[in-house]
Amino acid sequence: MTHVTDSPRTLLRTCPLCEAVCGLELTLDSDDRITSVRGDQADPFSRGFLCPKGATLGHLDGDPDRLTGPMIRDRATGAWRTVEWDEAFTVIRERLPRITAAHGNQAVGLYLGNPNAHTVAGALYAPLLIRALGTRNLFSASTADQMPKQVSSGLLFGDPLTVPVPDLDRTDYLLMLGANPLESNGSLCTAPDFPGRLKALRKRGGRLVVVDPRRTRTAKLADEHLFVRPGSDAYLLFGIVHTLFAENLVTVRVEVNGLDDVRAAAAEFTPDLAAARSGVAAETIVRIARELAAAPTAAVYARIGTCTAEFGTLTQWLVDVINVLTGNLDTPGGAMFATGAALGIVRSRPFRTGRWGSRVRGLPEAMGELPVATLADEIRTPGDGQIRAMVTVAGNPVLSAPSGARLDEAFAGLEFMVSVDRYLNETTRHADVILPPPRILQSPHYDFALLNFAVHNYARYSRPLVPLGAGEMSEAEVLARLALAVSGQEPRSASPRLPGLDPLTVVDEIVIAGTLHKAGMADRRGELRGTDTTEQRLDLMLRLGPFGEWASEPEAGSDWRGKLNLQVLLDNPHGIDLGPLEPRLPGVLRTASRKVELAPAEMLADLARLRARARAEQPELVLVGRRQLRSNNSWLHNVPPLVGGSNRCTLHIHPDDAARLGLDGLAVVKSAAGTVTVELEPTEDIMPGVVSLPHGWGHGDSTQTVARAHAGVNANVLTDDSLVDVPSGNAVFNGVPVTLTRA
Ligand SMILES: Nc1nc2c(c(=O)[nH]1)N[C@H]1C(S)=C(S)[C@@H](COP(=O)(O)OP(=O)(O)OC[C@H]3O[C@@H](n4cnc5c(=O)[nH]c(N)nc54)[C@H](O)[C@@H]3O)O[C@H]1N2
Ligand SMILES: Nc1nc2c(c(=O)[nH]1)N[C@H]1C(S)=C(S)[C@@H](COP(=O)(O)OP(=O)(O)OC[C@H]3O[C@@H](n4cnc5c(=O)[nH]c(N)nc54)[C@H](O)[C@@H]3O)O[C@H]1N2
Ligand code: SF4
Ligand SMILES: [Mo]
């Protein structure tokens, strides 16, 4: 890449690595290399916060192992060669449509990984690929992550994207379960400097209670930490609900249906039962219920530890049931709904799941997706509708999905695979073609998804900081061309009606025209600003959004009401403070009743499972995960300053368990799904009876040099894809029964 610049220069950009959306101030040298990264002090939301991952963005960006051009694998020799884009797309256009022609659309599976939630390409152009493939075999990291929260929100509020977040900056009491934002910086709760916000909560006299089988850094910061047996959060929360009813502490401030059904359901799930299952004393559960009811404002927040568990959806439902019963839903200081600035999908019908089922296990669809826990089944089980080819975009399911070893084998048996990814890794090594996105700095950034889950209304847009060079392609264009190729179309036939335009422009023009038409503004195309059609789409979404200058009735009450468009964001490169969260009910409800449906039939039906488990024996030893400050799922282990030290793949175990089992050094960990051998790290910070292994490791065969030197083991060899949270189909990573022996 050669272009002339003044050197060095300072540029602003949002960090794309996690949900905290921190503003960054980058210094680039005359070769466009990042020489320093600082937190952007003038960002009104992140106020200069920076974590170790953001700080090493330059190393990630300059990684010599990052793929810089399309690659094709020779199936006979296994050798990779770098090719021109046209050759890569030609191979796809020739191979993939032949498979669908012979076996139908279901023969191709699509997996969308986590970074799609962070990129403009993922937000605006992945849907195009979904449509082009027309397959029901659509999978994503969502069913290894937050699907329980989305199903629960869909049932309660009618829309799975209407997810309440704790009003962190104003709450007086935060009950947090299964989250460790001091290391993760938060999830489904966009809050840059989450640690600082928690400290501020305590400083203003608020109370933080953390429920976790590990004494995490977050737990150490809290007023109170409760060790909880993995997978038992639903009992614990039911114990709180039971107490709220039993002690007449219920104050409902929003319109709801089903209050009596919830009361009836909670009758059998007493604090005593909760104590027996969770290990938290019944008196403590009762006291927490009273504290939540008595606090001027309070919020319950539960994340990955509780989502990726056997009763994930029930747990997420109970979280918001408590927020409702304590009068804290949709009120300042409670659990509130953010107002994203960009126009989102407007849902007309109430959400439901199970509109279709997966072929092999009949698992219900949710949000149009099937559970990733059944992806290996769909590839391996012969018959009509079997997956024979895969497309993956920004995902590494061999390391991130349950029963990873099974999936690894399944991918190896595919007839054809395409991956859009920065790296040759454990998943993409099975691809025939890899299409890499350009450098992070060459992509625009707007958080279409995450700003809908922010604890403060905010917007920020970053233009690409470095132009694309010869032979480089934006990820938006990669996806647009891939969508054409999988349908067997040549780029020039993108649209007969718009001849001479590149595929990306064609797609954007169609979307823009459709959106304008729906808004009754077909004549205003010429007013949209932006250097390309991607920016013009953002401009349109901002103008029509809740703060937008074209909003018919701006809902949001900030000073920016009726003003936003792309130019305003460009004029405010540090981001815009759109004000504190505001009450949004009943406006955002999409239930048929236009009330909060507090007792959805799907949740009441799932109680049978919870009841049955209450009688089951507790396994002697169970596995949970953990996140590490200097990791990001599977893909930052090739960044030298991030690996090593505390950032290693070790099994945390209580010293009493290690002694009882006569273990030290290495141990063999065995589950129903598989076996790994891993180094033990005894610590008092974990409950007896629980061991913890971080996910995303297992780079033993990697061609990434640094990652291979810090390989670790794949935690998902141990997790079992035959288990799911039934209502959402979500994978179960926590509470996996294991046995340990000496290595
Ligand atoms: N540094 C870093 N940051 C990240 C990521 C990363 O890999 N590294 N990943 C990003 C992603 S994709 C996500 S989704 C978010 C997730 O962000 P968080 O939800 O904060 O995830 P974790 O840090 O894994 O914290 C989950 C906690 O749940 C606990 N836990 C396990 N089982 C149970 C249980 O049954 N009950 C309860 N109550 N607790 C349990 C674990 O001990 C752990 O401390 O983090 C994001 N941020
Ligand atoms: N045992 C266990 N397993 C888990 C979890 C757990 O807590 N425990 N957590 C789960 C959670 S919350 C999540 S979100 C999933 C994550 O699951 P995945 O999304 O499948 O895995 P990642 O490791 O995030 O992989 C991201 C991939 O995207 C590539 N990439 C990075 N940036 C870009 C980009 O801009 N464009 C493109 N095209 N590719 C890019 C990376 O190289 C990498 O290959 O893992 C889940 N798996
Ligand atoms: S907290 Fe997240 S968004 Fe902020 S600098 Fe770190 S990785 Fe980037
Ligand atoms: Mo995630």
Coordinates of C-alpha atoms and ligand atoms in Angstrom, one line a residue, residues 14-24 46 49-55 184-185 192-193 632 636, ligand 3:
T14 CA -13.7 3.2 17.7
C15 CA -12.1 0.1 19.0
P16 CA -13.7 -2.9 17.2
L17 CA -12.5 -5.6 19.6
C18 CA -15.2 -5.8 22.3
E19 CA -18.6 -4.5 23.2
A20 CA -17.3 -1.5 25.1
V21 CA -16.8 0.5 21.9
C22 CA -14.0 2.7 23.4
G23 CA -12.8 5.7 21.4
L24 CA -9.2 5.4 20.3
S46 CA -15.4 6.1 27.0
F49 CA -10.5 4.4 28.8
L50 CA -8.3 1.8 27.2
C51 CA -7.7 -1.9 28.0
P52 CA -4.6 -4.0 27.2
K53 CA -6.3 -5.4 24.0
G54 CA -7.1 -2.0 22.6
A55 CA -3.6 -0.9 23.5
S184 CA -14.6 -8.9 29.7
N185 CA -15.6 -5.2 29.8
P192 CA -16.8 1.5 28.2
D193 CA -14.8 1.5 31.4
N632 CA -10.6 -12.2 22.9
L636 CA -5.8 -12.6 19.9
Ligands
SF4_3 S1 -12.4 -2.4 26.5 FE1 -12.9 -3.4 24.5 S2 -13.4 -1.6 23.2 FE2 -12.3 -0.8 25.0 S3 -10.1 -0.8 24.4 FE3 -10.5 -2.8 25.4 S4 -11.1 -4.2 23.7 FE4 -11.3 -2.1 22.9

